[in-house]
Coordinates of C-alpha atoms in Angstrom, one line a residue:
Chain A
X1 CA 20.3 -0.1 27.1
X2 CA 22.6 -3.3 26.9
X3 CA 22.4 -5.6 23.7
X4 CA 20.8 -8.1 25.2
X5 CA 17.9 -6.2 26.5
X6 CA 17.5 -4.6 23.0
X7 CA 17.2 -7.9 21.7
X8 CA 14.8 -8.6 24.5
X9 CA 12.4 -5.4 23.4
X10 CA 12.5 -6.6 19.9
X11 CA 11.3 -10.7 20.7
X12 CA 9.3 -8.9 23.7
X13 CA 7.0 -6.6 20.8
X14 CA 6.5 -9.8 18.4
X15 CA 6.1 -12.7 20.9
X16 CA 3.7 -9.8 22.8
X17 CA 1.6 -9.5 19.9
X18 CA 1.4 -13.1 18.5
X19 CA 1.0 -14.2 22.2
X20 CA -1.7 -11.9 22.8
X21 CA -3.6 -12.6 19.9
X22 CA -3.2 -16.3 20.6
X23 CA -4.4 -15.7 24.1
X24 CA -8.0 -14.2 23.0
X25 CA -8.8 -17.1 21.7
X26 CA -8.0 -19.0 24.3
X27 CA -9.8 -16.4 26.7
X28 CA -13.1 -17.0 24.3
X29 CA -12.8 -20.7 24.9
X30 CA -12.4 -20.2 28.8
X31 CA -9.0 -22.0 28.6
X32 CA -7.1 -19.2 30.2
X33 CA -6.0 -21.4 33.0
X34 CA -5.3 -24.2 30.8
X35 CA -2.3 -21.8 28.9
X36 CA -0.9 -21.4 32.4
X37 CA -0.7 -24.6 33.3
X38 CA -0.1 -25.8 29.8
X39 CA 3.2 -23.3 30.3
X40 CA 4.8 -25.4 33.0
X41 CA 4.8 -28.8 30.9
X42 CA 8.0 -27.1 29.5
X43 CA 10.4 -27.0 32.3
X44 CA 11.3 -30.5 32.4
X45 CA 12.1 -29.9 28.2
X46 CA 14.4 -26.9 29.4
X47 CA 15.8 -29.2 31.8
X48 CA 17.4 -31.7 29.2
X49 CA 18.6 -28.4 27.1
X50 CA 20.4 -27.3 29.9
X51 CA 21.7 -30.4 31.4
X52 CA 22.9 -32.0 27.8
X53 CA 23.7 -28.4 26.5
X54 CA 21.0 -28.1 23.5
X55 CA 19.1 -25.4 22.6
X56 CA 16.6 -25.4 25.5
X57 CA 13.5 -23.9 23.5
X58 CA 13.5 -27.1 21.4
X59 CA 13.3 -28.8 24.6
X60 CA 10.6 -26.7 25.6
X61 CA 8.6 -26.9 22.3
X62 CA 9.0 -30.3 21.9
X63 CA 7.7 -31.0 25.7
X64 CA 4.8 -28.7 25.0
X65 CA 3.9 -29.7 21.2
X66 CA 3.6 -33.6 23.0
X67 CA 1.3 -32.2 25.8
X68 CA -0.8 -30.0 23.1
X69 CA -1.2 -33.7 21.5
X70 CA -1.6 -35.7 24.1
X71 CA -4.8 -33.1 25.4
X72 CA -5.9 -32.8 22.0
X73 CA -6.1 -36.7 21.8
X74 CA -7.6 -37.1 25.5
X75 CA -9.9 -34.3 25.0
X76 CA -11.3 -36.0 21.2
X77 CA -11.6 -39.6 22.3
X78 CA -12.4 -39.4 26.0
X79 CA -15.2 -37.4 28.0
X80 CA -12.7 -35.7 29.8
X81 CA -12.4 -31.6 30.0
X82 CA -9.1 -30.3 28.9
X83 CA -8.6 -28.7 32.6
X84 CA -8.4 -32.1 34.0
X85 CA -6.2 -33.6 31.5
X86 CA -3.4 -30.6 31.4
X87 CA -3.7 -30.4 35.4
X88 CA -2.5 -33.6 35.5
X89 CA 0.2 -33.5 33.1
X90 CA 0.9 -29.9 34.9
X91 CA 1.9 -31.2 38.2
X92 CA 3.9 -34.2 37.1
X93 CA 5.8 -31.9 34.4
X94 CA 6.6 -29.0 37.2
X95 CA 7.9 -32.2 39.8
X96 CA 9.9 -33.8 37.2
X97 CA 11.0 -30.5 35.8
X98 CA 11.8 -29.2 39.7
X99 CA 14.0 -33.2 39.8
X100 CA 15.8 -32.2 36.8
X101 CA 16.6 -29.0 36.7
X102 CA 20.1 -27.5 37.9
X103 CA 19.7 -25.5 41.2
X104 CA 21.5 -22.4 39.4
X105 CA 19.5 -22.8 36.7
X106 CA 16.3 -22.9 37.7
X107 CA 15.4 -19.7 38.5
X108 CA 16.3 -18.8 35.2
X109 CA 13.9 -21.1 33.5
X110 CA 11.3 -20.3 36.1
X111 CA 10.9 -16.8 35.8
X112 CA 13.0 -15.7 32.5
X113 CA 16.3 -14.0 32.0
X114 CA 16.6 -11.2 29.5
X115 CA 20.2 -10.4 30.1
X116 CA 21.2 -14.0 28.8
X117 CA 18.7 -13.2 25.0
X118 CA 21.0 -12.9 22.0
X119 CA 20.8 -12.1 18.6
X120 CA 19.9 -15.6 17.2
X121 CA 16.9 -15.8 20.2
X122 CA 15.4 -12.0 19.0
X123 CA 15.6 -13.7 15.2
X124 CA 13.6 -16.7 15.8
X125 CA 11.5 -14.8 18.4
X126 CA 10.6 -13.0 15.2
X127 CA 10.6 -16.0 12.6
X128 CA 8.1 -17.5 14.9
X129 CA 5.4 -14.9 15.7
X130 CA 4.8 -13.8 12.6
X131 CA 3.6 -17.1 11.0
X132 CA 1.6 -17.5 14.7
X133 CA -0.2 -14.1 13.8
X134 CA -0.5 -15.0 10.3
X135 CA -1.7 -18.8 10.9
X136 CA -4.4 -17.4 13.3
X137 CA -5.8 -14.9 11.7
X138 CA -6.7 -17.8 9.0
X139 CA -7.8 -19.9 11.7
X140 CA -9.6 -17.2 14.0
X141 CA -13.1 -17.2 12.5
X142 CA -13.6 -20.5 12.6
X143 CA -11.8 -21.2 16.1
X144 CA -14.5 -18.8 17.0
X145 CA -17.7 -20.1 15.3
X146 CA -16.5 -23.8 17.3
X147 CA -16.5 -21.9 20.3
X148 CA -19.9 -20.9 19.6
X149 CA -21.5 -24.0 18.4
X150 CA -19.7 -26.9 17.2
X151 CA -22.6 -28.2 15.5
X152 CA -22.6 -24.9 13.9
X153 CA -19.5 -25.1 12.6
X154 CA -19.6 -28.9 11.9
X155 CA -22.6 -27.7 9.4
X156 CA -20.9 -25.4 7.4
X157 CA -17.8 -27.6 6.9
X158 CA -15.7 -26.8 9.1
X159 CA -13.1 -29.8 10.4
X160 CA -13.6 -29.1 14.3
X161 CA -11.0 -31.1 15.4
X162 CA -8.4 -30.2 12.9
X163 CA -9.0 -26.5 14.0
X164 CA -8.4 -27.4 17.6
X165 CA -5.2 -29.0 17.0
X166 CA -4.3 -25.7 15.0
X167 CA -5.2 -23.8 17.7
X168 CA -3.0 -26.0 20.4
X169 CA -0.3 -26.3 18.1
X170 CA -0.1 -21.9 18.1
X171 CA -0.7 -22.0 21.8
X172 CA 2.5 -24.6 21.9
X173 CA 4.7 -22.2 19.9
X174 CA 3.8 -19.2 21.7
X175 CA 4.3 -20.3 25.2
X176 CA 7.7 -21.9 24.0
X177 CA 9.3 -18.4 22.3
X178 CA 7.5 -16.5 25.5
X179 CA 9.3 -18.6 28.1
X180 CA 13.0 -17.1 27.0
X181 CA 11.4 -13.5 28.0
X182 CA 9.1 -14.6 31.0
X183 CA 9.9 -17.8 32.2
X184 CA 7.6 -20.9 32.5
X185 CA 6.1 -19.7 35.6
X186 CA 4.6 -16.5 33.9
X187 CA 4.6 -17.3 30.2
X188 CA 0.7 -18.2 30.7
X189 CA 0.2 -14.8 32.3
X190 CA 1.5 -13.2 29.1
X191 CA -0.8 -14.7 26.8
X192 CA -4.0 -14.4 28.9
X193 CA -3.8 -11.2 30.4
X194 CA -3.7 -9.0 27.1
X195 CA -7.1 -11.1 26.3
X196 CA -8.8 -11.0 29.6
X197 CA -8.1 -7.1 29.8
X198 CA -9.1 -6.1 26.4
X199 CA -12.3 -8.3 26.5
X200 CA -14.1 -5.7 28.9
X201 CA -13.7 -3.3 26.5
X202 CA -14.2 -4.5 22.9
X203 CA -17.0 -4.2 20.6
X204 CA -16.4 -6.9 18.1
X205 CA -14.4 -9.4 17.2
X206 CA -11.6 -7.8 15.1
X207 CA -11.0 -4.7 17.5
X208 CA -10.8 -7.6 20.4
X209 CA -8.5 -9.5 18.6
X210 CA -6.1 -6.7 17.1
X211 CA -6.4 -4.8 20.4
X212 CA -5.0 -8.2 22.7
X213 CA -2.6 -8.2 20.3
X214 CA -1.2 -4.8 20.9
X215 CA -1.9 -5.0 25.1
X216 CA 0.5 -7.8 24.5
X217 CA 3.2 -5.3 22.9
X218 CA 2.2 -3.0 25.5
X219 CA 3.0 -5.4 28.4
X220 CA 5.7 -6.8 27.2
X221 CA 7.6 -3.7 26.0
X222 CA 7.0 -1.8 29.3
X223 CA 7.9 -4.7 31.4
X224 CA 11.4 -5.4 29.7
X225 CA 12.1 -1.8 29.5
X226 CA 11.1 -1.4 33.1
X227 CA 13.3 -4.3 34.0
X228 CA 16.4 -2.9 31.8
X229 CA 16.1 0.3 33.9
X230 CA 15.5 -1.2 37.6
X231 CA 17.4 -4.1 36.8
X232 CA 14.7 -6.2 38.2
X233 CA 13.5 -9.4 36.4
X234 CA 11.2 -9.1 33.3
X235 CA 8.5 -11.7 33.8
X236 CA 7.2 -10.4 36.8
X237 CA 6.7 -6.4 35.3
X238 CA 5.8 -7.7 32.5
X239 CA 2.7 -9.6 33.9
X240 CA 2.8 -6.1 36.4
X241 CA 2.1 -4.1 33.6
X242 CA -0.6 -6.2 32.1
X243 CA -2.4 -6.2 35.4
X244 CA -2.3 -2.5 35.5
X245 CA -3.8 -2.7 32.0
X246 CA -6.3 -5.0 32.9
X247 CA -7.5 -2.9 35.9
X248 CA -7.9 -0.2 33.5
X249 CA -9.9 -1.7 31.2
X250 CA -12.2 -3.3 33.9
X251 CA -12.7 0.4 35.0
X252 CA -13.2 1.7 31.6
X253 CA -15.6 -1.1 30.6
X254 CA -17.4 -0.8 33.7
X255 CA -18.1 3.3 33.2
X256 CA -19.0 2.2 29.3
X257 CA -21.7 0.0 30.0
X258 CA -23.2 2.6 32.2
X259 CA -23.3 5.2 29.9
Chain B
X1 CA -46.6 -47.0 12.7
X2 CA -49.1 -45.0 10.8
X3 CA -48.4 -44.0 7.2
X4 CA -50.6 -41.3 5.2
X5 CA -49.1 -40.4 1.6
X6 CA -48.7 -36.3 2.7
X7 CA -50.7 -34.1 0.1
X8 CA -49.3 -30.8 -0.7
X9 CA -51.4 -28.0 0.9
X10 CA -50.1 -25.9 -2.3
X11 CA -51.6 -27.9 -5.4
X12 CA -49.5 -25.9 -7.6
X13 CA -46.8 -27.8 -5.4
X14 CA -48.2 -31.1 -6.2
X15 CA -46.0 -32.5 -9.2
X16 CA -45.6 -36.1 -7.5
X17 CA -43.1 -38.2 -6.9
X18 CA -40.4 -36.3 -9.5
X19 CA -40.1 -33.6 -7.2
X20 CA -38.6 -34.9 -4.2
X21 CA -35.9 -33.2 -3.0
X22 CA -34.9 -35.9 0.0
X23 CA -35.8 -39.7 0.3
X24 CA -34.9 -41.5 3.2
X25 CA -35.1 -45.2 3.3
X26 CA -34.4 -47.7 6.2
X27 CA -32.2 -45.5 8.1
X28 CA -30.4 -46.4 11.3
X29 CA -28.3 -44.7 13.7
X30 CA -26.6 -46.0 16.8
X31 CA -24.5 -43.8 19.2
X32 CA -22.3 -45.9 21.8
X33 CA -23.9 -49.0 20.5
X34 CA -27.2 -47.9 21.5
X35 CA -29.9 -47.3 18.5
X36 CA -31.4 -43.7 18.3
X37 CA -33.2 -44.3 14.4
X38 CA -34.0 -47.3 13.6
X39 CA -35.5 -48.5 10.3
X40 CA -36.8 -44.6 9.3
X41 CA -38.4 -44.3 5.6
X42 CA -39.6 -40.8 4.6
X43 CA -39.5 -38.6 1.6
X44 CA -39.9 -34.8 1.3
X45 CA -41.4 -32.4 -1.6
X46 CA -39.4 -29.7 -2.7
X47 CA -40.3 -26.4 -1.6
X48 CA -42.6 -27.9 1.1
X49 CA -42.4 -28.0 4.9
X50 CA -42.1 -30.8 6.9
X51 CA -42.5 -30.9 10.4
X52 CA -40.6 -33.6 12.8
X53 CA -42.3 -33.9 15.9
X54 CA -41.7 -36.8 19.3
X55 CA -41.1 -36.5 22.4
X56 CA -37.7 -35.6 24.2
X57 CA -34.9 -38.0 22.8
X58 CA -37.0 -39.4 19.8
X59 CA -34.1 -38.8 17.3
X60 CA -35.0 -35.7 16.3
X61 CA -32.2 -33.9 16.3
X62 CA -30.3 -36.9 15.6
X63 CA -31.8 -36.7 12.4
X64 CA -30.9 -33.2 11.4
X65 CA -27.1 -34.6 12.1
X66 CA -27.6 -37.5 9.7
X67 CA -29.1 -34.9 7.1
X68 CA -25.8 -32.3 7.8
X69 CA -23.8 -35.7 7.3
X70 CA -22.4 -35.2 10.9
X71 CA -23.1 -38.7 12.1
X72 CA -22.7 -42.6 10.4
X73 CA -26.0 -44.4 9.6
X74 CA -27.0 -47.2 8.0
X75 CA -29.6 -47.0 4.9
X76 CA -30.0 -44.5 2.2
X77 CA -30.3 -40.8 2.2
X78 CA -30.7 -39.8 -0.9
X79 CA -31.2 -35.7 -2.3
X80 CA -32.2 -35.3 -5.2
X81 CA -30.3 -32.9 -7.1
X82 CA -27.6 -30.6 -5.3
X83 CA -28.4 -29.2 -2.3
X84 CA -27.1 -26.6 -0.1
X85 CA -28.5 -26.8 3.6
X86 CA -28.4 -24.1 6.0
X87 CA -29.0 -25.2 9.4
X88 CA -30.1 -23.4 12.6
X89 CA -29.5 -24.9 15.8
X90 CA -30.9 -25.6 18.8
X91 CA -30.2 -23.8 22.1
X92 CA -27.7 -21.2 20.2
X93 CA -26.8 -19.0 23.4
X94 CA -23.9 -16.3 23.3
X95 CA -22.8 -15.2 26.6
X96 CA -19.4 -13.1 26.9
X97 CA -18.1 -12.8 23.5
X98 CA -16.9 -9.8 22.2
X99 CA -18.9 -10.4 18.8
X100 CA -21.1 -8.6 16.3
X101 CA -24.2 -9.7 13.8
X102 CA -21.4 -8.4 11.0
X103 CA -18.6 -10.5 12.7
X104 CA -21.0 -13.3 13.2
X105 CA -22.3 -13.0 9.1
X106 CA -18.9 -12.2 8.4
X107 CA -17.7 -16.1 9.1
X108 CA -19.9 -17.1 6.4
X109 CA -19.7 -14.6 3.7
X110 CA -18.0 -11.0 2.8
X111 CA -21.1 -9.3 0.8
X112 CA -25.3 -10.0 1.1
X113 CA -25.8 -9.2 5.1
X114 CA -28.6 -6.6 4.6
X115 CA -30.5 -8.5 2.0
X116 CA -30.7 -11.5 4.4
X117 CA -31.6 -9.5 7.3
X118 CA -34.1 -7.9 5.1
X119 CA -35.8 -11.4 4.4
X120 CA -36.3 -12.2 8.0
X121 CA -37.6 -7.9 8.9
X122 CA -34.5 -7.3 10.1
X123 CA -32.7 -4.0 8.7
X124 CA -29.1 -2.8 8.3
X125 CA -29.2 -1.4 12.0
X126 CA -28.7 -5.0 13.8
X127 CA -25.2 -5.1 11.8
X128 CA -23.3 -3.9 14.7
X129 CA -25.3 -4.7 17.5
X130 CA -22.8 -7.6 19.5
X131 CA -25.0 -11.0 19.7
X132 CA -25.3 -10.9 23.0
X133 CA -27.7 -8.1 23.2
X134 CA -29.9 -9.3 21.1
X135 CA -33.7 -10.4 22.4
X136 CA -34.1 -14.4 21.6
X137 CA -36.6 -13.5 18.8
X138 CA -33.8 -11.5 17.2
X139 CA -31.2 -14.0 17.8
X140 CA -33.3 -16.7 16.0
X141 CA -33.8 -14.4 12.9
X142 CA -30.1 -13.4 12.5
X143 CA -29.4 -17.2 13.0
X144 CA -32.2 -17.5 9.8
X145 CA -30.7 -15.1 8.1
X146 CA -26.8 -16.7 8.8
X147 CA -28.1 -19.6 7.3
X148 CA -30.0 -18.4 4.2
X149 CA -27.1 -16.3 3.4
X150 CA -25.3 -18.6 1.2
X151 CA -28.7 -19.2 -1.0
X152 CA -29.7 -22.7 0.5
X153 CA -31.8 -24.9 -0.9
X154 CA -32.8 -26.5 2.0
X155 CA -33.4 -25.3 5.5
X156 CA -32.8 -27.6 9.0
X157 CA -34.7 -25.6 11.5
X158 CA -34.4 -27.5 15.2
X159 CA -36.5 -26.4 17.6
X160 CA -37.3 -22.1 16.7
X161 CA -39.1 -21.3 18.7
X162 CA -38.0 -22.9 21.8
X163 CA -36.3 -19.3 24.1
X164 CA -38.5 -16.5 22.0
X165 CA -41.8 -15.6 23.2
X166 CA -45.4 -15.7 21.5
X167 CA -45.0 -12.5 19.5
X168 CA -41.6 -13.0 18.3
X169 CA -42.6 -16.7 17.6
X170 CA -44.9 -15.0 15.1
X171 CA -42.7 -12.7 13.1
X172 CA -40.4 -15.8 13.0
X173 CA -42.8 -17.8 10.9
X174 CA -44.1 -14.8 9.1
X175 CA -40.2 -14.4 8.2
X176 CA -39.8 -18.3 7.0
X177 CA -43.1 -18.2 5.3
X178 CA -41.7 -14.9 3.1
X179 CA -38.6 -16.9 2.4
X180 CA -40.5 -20.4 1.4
X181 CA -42.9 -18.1 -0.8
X182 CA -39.9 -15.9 -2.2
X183 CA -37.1 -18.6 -2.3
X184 CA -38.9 -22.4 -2.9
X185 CA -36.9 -23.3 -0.2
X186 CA -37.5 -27.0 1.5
X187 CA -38.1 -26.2 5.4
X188 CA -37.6 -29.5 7.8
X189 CA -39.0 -28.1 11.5
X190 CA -38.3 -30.0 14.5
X191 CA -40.8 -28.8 17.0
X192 CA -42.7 -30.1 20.4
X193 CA -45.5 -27.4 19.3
X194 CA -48.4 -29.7 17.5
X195 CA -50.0 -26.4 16.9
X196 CA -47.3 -25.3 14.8
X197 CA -46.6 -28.8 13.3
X198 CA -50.3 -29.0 12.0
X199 CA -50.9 -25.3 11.2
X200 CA -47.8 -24.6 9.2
X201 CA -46.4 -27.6 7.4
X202 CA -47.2 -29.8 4.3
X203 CA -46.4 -33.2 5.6
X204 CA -45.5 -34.5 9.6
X205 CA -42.7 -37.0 10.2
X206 CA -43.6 -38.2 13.7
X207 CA -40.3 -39.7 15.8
X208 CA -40.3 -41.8 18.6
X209 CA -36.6 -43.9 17.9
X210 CA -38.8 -45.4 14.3
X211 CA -41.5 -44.0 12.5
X212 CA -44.5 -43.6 13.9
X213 CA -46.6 -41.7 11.6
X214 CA -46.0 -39.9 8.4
X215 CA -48.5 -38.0 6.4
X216 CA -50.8 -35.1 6.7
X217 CA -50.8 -32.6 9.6
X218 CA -54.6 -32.6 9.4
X219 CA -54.4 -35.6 11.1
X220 CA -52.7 -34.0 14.3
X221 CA -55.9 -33.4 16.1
X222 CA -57.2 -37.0 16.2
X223 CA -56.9 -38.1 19.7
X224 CA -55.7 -41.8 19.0
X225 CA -52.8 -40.9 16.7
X226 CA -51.2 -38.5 19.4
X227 CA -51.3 -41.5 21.8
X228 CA -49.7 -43.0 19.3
X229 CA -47.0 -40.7 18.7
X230 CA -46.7 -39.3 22.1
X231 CA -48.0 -41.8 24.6
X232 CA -49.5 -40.4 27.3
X233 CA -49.6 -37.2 25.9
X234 CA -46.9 -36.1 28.2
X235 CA -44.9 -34.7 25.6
X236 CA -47.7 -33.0 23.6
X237 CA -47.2 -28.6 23.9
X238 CA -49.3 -26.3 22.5
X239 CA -49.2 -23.2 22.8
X240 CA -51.9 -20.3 22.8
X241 CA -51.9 -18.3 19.7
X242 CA -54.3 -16.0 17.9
X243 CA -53.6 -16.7 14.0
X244 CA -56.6 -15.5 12.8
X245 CA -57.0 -16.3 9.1
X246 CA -53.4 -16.1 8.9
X247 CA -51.4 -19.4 8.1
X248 CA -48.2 -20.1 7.1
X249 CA -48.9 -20.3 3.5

């Protein structure tokens, strides 16, 4: 294994897990497609890393983090559903992004490039996932309890629209370390999938949280490992390998509830 | 608006004025610049029922939100004493999420699930059961016994009834009469049922945007007042039940 590809397995295990975990929340509030698109508003941020040579994650993050407020604030003052808000932001972020981009560059911030993850990017791959994890498992219960009724939640104190910003702001972070591995194209895939497979075959809400979490290390351990030995791009086995998961639990979820 | 001072059905209950546990004077809510309360004035008895009937967008609910402290009003709403409200929603439907009665409990408190389950006939066995399962009468009394877990005081109960069917609506009230008996809780019902309103509650509040009658649920079955609380009668349910001797209290 090269360096850089054991750097890649190490970000790939923590941003797997803290994206996975992220994502079943975001499955529970049927926002799966909203992560994907949510994923592209960071290309034109890459963009201005790459072209004025800066860090292109804070690019990224900071592109994302003023989407995450901009639907928060849309989606808390207006009538409007969060899908139509990000899909507009989504398609004017991807054309820009597209205008911005250098050609030789943009497949790379398309799809991911785990030859080109170093030391520093495994580090605060690390530094970052863990305080996701740990700042959503504070927040999970009453993410959840919104999902189920706000009034619900309103009633036993809890500040819905605080929460929701919480819960953006993780989903910002996420997608943003995740793009280094997968790209912006499939970042979304990476923190839904885990979620949408595990869902079919959980039996309450810890086990379907903790288990997303761990599809996610699944996926994206066997997808950069995969790529490392085919030398084939990472984003696309890792999303691969989550599919395969997925199908699996569909299957084993489907002979469960017959039993 | 009709106004009848409510008597207690329990006399030991009847310790006047002192033991209100909620007055509500004047009280006015506008949504959008549109009024949904205006000019409400009610009080309620501690350890008593009080039923909130009205037709489709009378305020009902609207009222429950003002009590939770969920939406601005004008006027006073005043408790008397602390109070710790447990509320159960309307129209609480769980489709497609991976969680269980414990989860569900679990979001409110760590300890006490089996001994609320016990005081709406619920046992230890629904614990793992996902929510999703559950029949409506079942869902109603884990949602009773989320919201008594925390010891309330006070319990905001909008619409019950509304997705269980005849049977279950009876073990629900059997269950909320054991806890008003055992506890002294102070029940506020919203419900389109008269039946229920005047066979299990001390007092009616009748909504229709203001006040339009407030006193004794004996008074239910006079034709004129339910014109004047419902109109045409359009919005008047009742339902078919065989209570027998048995009453809420």
């Amino acid at each position: 294994m090269t360096e850089a590809a054991v750097y890649s397995l190490v970000a790939g295990i923590f941003v797997g897990f803290a994206a996975g975990y992220v994502g079943s929340l975001m499955v529970l509030k049927r926002m799966a497609l909203v992560g994907d698109a949510l994923s592209h508003v960071a290309l034109p941020g890459l963009a201005l890393g790459i072209l004025f040579n800066f860090n292109p994650f804070l690019g990224a993050f900071a592109f994302l983090f003023a989407a995450a407020i901009l639907t928060w604030y849309i989606e808390k003052t207006t009538r409007l559903f969060p899908e139509s808000i990000i899909g507009v932001l989504f398609v004017t972020a991807l054309a820009v992004g597209i205008l911005l981009t250098p050609e030789v560059d943009l497949l790379e911030a398309l799809f991911g490039d785990i030859t080109t993850v170093t030391l520093v990017d495994a580090l605060l791959a690390v530094g970052i996932s863990v305080p996701i994890v740990v700042v959503s498992r504070l927040v999970y219960q009453r993410v959840v309890l919104s999902i189920l009724s706000e009034e619900l939640a309103r009633s036993t104190g809890v500040n819905v629209a605080l929460i929701n910003f919480i819960y953006l702001f993780l989903v910002t972070v996420v997608v943003a370390v995740g793009i280094k591995l997968v790209g912006t194209v499939l970042v979304g895939a990476l923190v839904v999938v885990p979620a949408a497979a595990m869902k079919n075959v959980s039996r309450s809400l810890s086990s379907y949280a903790l288990l997303s979490g761990l599809t996610g290390i699944a996926s994206a351990g066997s997808g950069i490992l995969l790529a490392d030995y085919l030398r084939l791009p990472a984003g696309p086995l890792v999303v691969t390998v989550g599919t395969a998961i997925f199908a699996g639990a569909l299957v084993a979820g489907w002979i469960a509830s017959r039993k | 608006m009709v106004v009848v001072p409510p008597p207690s059905r329990s006399p030991t209950r009847d310790t006047g004025a002192a033991a209100d546990v909620l007055r509500v004077a004047n009280l006015g809510v506008r949504l959008d610049h549109i009024p949904i309360l205006e000019d409400v004035s009610f009080h309620v008895r501690r350890g008593t029922t009080l039923a909130i009937v009205g037709p489709n967008g009378a305020g009902k609910t609207t009222l429950f939100r003002v009590l939770l402290g969920l939406v601005p009003h004008t006027g006073t709403v005043e408790w008397s004493g602390p109070v710790r409200i447990g509320y159960v929603p309307q129209n609480f439907v769980v489709t497609d999420v991976p969680i269980t009665v414990r989860d569900f409990l679990g979001f409110k408190s760590e300890a006490g699930f089996e001994e609320s389950l016990a005081a709406v006939g619920l046992g230890g066995a629904v614990l793992p059961k996902r929510l999703d399962v559950l029949s409506g009468g079942e869902m109603q009394r884990v949602l009773i016994a989320w919201a008594v877990l925390d010891r309330p005081n006070v319990l905001l109960f909008d619409e019950p009834t509304a997705t269980v069917d005849i049977g279950s609506e009876d073990m629900l009230y059997e269950s909320l009469n054991r806890l008003e008996k055992d506890t002294n809780i102070t029940v506020f019902l919203i419900t389109h049922d008269i039946h229920i309103a005047s066979r299990y509650s001390d007092a009616v509040l009748a909504l229709n945007r203001t006040v339009r009658f407030f006193g004794a649920p004996s008074r239910l079955s006079e034709p004129d007042l339910l014109m004047e609380i419902f109109g045409s009668g359009s919005g008047l349910a009742e339902h078919k039940h065989d209570f027998g001797a048995r009453g809420f209290r």
